[in-house]
Short mmCIF file of C-alpha atoms in Angstrom, two decimals:
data_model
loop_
_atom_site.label_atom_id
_atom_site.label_comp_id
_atom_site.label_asym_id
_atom_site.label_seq_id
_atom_site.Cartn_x
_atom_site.Cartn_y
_atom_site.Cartn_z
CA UNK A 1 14.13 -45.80 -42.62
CA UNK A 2 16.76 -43.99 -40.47
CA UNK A 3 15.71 -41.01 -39.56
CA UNK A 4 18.12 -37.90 -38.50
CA UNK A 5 16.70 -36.68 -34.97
CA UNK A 6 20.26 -35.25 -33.63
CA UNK A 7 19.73 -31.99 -34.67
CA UNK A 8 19.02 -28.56 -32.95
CA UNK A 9 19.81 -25.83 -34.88
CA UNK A 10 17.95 -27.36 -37.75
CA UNK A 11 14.49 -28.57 -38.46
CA UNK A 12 12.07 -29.76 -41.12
CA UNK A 13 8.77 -27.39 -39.89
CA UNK A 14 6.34 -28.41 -42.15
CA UNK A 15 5.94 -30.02 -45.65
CA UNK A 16 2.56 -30.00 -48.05
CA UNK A 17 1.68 -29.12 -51.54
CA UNK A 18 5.89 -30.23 -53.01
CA UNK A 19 7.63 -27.50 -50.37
CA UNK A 20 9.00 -28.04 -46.97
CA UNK A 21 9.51 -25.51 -44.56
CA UNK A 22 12.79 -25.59 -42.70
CA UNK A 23 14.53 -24.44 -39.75
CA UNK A 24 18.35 -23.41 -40.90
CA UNK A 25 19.29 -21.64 -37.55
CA UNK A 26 17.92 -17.89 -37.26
CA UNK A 27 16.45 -17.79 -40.33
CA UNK A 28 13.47 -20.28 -42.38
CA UNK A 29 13.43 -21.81 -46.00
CA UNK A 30 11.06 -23.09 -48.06
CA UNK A 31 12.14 -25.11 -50.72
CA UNK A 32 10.70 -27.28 -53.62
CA UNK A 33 10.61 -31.13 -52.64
CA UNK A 34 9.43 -33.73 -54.71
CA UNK A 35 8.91 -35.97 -52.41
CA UNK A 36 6.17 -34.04 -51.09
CA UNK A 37 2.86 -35.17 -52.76
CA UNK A 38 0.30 -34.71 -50.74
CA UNK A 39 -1.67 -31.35 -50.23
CA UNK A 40 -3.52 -29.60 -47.69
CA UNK A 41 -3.34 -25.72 -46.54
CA UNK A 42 0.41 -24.69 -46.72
CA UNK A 43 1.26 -21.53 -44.71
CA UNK A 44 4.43 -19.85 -46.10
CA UNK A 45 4.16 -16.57 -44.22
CA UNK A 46 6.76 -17.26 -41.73
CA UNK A 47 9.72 -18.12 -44.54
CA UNK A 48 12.28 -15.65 -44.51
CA UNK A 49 12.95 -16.89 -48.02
CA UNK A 50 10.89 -18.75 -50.67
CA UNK A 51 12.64 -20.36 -53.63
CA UNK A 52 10.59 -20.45 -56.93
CA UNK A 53 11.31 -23.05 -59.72
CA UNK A 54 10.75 -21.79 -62.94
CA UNK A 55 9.13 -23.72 -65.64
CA UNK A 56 12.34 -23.12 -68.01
CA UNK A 57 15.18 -25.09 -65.29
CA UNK A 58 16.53 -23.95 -62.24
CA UNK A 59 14.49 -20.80 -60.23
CA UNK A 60 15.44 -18.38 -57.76
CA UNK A 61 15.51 -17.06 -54.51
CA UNK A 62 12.61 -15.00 -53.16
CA UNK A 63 13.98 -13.50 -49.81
CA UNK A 64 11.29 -11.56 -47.49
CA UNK A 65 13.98 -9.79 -45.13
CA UNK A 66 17.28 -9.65 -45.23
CA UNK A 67 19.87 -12.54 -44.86
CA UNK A 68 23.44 -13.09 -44.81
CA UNK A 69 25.58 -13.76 -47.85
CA UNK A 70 26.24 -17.45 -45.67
CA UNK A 71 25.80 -18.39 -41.54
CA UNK A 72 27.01 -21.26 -39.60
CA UNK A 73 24.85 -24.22 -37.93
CA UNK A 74 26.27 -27.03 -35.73
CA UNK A 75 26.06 -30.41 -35.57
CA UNK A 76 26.01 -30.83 -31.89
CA UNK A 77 25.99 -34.61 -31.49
CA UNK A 78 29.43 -34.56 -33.17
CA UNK A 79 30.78 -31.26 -32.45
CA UNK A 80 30.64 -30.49 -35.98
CA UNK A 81 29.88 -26.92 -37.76
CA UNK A 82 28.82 -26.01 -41.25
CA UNK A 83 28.56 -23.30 -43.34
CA UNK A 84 24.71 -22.52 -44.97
CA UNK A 85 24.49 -20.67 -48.01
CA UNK A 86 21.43 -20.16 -50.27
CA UNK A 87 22.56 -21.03 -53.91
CA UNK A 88 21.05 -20.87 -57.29
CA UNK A 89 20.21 -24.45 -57.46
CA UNK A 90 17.71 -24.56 -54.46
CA UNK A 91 20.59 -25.75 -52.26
CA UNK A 92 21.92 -24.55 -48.54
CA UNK A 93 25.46 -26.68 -49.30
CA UNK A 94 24.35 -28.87 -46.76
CA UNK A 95 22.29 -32.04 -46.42
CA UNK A 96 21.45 -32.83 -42.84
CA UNK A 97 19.60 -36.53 -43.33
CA UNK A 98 23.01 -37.53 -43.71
CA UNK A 99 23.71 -37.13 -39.92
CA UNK A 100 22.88 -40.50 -39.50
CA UNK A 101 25.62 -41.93 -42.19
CA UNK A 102 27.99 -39.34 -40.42
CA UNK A 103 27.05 -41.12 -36.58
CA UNK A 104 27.47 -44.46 -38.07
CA UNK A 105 30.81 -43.99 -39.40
CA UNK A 106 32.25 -41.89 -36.76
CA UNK A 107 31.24 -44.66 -34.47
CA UNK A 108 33.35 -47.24 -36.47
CA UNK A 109 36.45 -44.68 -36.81
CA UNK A 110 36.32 -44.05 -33.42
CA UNK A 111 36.17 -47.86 -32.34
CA UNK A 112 39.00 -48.74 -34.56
CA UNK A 113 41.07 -45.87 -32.47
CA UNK A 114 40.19 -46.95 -29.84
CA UNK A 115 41.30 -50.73 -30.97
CA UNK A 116 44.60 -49.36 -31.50
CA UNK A 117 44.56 -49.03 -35.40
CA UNK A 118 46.51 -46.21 -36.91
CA UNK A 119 44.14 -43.09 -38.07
CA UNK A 120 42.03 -44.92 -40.42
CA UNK A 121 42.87 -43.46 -44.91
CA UNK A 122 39.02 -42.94 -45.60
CA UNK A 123 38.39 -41.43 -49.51
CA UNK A 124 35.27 -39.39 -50.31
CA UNK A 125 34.33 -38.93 -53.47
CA UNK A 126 31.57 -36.57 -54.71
CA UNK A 127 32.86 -34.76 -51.69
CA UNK A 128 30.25 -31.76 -52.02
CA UNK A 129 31.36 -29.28 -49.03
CA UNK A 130 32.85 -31.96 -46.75
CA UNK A 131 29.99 -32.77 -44.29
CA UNK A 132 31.06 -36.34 -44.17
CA UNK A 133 35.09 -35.04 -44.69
CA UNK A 134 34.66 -33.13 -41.47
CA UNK A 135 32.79 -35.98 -39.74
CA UNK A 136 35.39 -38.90 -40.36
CA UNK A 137 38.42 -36.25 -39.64
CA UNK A 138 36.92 -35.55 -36.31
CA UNK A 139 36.59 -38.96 -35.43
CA UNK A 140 40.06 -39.47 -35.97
CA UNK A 141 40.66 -40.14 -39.85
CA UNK A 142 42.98 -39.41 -42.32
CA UNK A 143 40.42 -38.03 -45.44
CA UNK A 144 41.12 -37.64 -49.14
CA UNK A 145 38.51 -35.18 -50.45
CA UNK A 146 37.74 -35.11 -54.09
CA UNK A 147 35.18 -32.97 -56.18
CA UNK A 148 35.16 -31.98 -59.83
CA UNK A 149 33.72 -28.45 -58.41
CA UNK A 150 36.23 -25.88 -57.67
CA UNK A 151 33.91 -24.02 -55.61
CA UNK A 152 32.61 -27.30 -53.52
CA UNK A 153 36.37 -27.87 -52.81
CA UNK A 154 37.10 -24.49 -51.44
CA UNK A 155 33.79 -24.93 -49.12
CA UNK A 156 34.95 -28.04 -47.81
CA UNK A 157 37.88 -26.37 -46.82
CA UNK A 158 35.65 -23.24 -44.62
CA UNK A 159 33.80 -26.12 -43.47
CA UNK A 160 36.67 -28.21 -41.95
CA UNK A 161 37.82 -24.87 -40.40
CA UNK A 162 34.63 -23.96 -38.77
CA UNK A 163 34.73 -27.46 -37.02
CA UNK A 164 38.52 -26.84 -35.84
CA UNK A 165 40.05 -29.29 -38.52
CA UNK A 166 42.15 -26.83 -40.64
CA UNK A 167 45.30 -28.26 -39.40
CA UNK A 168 43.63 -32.01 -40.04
CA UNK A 169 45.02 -34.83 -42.19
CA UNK A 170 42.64 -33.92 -45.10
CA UNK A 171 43.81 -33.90 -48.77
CA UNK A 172 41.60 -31.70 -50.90
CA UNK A 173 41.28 -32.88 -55.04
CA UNK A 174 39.45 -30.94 -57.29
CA UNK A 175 39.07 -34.11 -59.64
CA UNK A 176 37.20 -36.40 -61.28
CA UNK A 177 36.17 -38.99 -59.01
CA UNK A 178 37.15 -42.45 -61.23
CA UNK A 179 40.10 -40.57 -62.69
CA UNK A 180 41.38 -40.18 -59.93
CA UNK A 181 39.98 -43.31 -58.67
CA UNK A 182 42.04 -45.15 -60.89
CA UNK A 183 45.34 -43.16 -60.65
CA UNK A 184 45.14 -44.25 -56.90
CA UNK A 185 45.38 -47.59 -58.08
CA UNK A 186 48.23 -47.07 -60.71
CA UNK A 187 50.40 -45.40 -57.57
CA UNK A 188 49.38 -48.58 -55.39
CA UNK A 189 47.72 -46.50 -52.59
CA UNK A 190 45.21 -48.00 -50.22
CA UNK A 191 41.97 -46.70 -48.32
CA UNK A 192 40.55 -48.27 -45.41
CA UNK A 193 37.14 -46.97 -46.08
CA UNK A 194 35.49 -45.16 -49.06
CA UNK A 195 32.18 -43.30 -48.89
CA UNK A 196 30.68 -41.91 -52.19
CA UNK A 197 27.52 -40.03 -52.81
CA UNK A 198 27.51 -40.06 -57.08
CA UNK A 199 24.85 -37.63 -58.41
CA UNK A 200 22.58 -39.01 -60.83
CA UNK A 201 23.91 -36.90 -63.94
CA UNK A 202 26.92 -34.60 -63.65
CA UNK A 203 30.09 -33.48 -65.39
CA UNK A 204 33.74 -34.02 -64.51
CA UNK A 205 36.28 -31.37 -63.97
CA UNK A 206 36.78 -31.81 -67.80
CA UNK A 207 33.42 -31.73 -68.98
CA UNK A 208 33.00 -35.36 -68.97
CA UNK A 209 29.70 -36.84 -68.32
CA UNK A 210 28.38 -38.72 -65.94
CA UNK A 211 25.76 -41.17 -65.33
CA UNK A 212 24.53 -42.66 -62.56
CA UNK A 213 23.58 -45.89 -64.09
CA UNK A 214 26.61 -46.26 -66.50
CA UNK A 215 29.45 -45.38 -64.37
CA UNK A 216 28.89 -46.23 -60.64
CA UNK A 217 29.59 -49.96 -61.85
CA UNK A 218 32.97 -49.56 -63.00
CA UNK A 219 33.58 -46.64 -60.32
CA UNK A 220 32.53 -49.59 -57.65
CA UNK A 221 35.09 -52.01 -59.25
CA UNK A 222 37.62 -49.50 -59.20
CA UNK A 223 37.19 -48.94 -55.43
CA UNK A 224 37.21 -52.60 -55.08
CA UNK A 225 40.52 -52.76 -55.91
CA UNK A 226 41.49 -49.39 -53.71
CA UNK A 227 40.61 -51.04 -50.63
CA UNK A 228 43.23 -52.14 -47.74
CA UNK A 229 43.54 -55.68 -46.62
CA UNK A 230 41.93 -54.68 -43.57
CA UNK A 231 38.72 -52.02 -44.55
CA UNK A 232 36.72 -50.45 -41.54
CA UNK A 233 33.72 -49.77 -44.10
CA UNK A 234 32.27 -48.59 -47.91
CA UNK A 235 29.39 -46.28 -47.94
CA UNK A 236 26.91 -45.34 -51.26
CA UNK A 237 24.52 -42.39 -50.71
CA UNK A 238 21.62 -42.03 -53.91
CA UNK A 239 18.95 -39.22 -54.43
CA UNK A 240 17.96 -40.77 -57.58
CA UNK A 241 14.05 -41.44 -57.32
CA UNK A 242 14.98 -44.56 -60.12
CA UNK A 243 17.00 -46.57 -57.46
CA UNK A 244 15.99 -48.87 -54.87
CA UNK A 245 18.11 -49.48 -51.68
CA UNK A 246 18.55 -53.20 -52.52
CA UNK A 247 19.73 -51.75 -55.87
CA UNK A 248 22.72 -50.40 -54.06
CA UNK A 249 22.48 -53.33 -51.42
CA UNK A 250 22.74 -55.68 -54.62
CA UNK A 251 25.71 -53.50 -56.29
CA UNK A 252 27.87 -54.18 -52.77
CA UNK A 253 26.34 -58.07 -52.64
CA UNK A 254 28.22 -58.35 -56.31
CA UNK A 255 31.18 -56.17 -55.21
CA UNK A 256 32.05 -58.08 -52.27
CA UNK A 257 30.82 -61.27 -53.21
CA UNK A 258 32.87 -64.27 -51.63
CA UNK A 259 33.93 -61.80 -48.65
CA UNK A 260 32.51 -63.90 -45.57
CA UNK A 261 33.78 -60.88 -43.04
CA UNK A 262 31.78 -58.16 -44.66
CA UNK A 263 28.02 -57.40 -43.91
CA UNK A 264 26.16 -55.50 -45.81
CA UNK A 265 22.96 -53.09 -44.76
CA UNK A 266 21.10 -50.97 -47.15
CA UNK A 267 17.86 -48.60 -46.51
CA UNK A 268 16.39 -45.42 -46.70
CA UNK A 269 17.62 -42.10 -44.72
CA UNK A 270 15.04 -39.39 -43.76
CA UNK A 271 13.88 -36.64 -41.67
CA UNK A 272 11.27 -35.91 -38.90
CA UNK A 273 8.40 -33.73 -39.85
CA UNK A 274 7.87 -31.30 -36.91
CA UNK A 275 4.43 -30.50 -37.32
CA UNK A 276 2.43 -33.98 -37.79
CA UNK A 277 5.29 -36.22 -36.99
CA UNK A 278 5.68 -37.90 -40.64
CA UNK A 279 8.73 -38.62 -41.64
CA UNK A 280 10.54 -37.32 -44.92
CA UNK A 281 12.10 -39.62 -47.18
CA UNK A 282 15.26 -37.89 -48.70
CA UNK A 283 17.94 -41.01 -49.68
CA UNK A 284 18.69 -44.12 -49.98
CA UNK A 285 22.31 -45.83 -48.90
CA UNK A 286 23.80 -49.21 -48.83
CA UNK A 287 26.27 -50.01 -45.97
CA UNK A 288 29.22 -52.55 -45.97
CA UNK A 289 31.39 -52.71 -42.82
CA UNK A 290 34.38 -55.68 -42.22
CA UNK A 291 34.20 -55.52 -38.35
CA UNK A 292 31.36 -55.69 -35.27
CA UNK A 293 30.25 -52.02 -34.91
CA UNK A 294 30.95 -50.45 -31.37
CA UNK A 295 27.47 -50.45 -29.64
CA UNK A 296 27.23 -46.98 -30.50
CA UNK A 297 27.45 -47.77 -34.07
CA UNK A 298 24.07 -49.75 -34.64
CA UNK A 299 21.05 -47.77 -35.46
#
């Protein structure tokens, strides 16, 4: 388990009963989890809002005093700034276990810099609202964003300018990720690193479908075939509860198989619980990287 413990203007407070209570800034969620099995007493009077699922899909927003439409948090660690934003869909637009994917990368960006290799092409697909675009461009990349959601897209692009990258080498694609995958590879362009983070179901910008256990496998070979003759690193983030990290471990193991330079690392990511210290499992990833991580790179 890697656990996310860089953060200050966010916290998980408490969690009990399938809710956690979080820390966003100024103002405090609670949220469904389900994760969250066990049970005791669960205070909920200090949320400023409370979201409700209902028993038909999806739920909605209880708010006890007034919030903003959105606010900003940062990411101090890597100088980093994000917009929050309560959605429909139990959301903030933000997912902060990743910090530790976003330290480990950065770390390996930064070392190849400082190696003297050009700005590193890193592609992110299921790009969400750019946490990890706005991580790699900071640490020196050149990023190809792609999401099949309009709206994600355009809150990538507040994101990178709240962390001073509006001017940055980042290409923004509202697409669908192994169309566009494999249109790359019909123009002959190369990546030097690719991080993904494929929901378990979803639609393309089309309406196609997706699924998790159908597609990532041809999406992976795909990607395969994207990579540079001299990759930095490939990165798979899961939420789906079905999955094991040696599953994804295993996916790389047969991606990369014969490659004696690459190593591959796979686990879970979480967060620390503030009031008994437990820690919150909230992913799983699977890690391959071609060169020996700076110092600053191994977790």
């Amino acid at each position: 388990m890697q656990t996310a413990t860089g953060w200050q203007d966010y916290q998980l407070l408490d969690c009990a009963d399938g809710m956690k209570r979080e820390q966003w800034g100024d103002y405090r969620l609670v949220r469904p989890d389900p994760q969250i099995i066990w049970g005791r007493e669960h205070v909920l009077a200090e949320a400023d809002a409370i979201y409700h699922r209902s028993e038909k899909g999806g739920g909605r927003w209880e708010f006890r005093k007034p919030l903003p439409e959105s606010w900003a948090i940062r990411y101090a660690p890597l100088g980093l700034r994000f917009k929050i934003r309560p959605t429909n869909f139990k959301h903030t637009g933000l997912f902060p276990e990743q910090a530790v994917n976003w330290e480990w990368f950065s770390a390996l960006i930064k070392g190849a810099r400082a190696a003297g290799r050009p700005a590193p092409r890193v592609l992110n697909l299921f790009g969400y609202t750019g946490a990890a675009t706005c991580a790699a461009a900071k640490a020196g990349a050149q990023v190809a964003h792609v999401d099949a959601a309009e709206g994600m897209v355009k809150w990538a692009r507040e994101n990178a300018a709240l962390c001073d990258l509006a001017e940055a080498p980042i290409r923004y694609l509202c697409d669908d990720c192994l169309k566009f995958v494999r249109r790359e590879n019909r123009r002959g362009r190369r990546y030097d690193a690719i991080i993904m983070d494929p929901p378990s179901y979803g639609r393309g910008s089309s309406g196609q479908m997706w699924k998790l256990e159908t597609h990532l496998w041809p999406l992976l070979q795909e990607c395969r075939a994207l990579l540079s003759d001299t990759p930095l690193f490939f990165l798979i983030n899961a939420y789906t509860a079905q999955l094991s990290p040696t599953v994804l471990a295993n996916l790389l193991g047969e991606l990369f198989a014969g490659d004696p330079d690459c190593t591959i690392h796979a686990g879970e990511v979480g967060l620390p619980i503030q009031a008994d210290g437990k820690t919150l499992p909230c992913g799983i990833f699977a890690r391959t990287q071609w060169s020996a991580p700076p110092a600053s790179a191994t977790q």
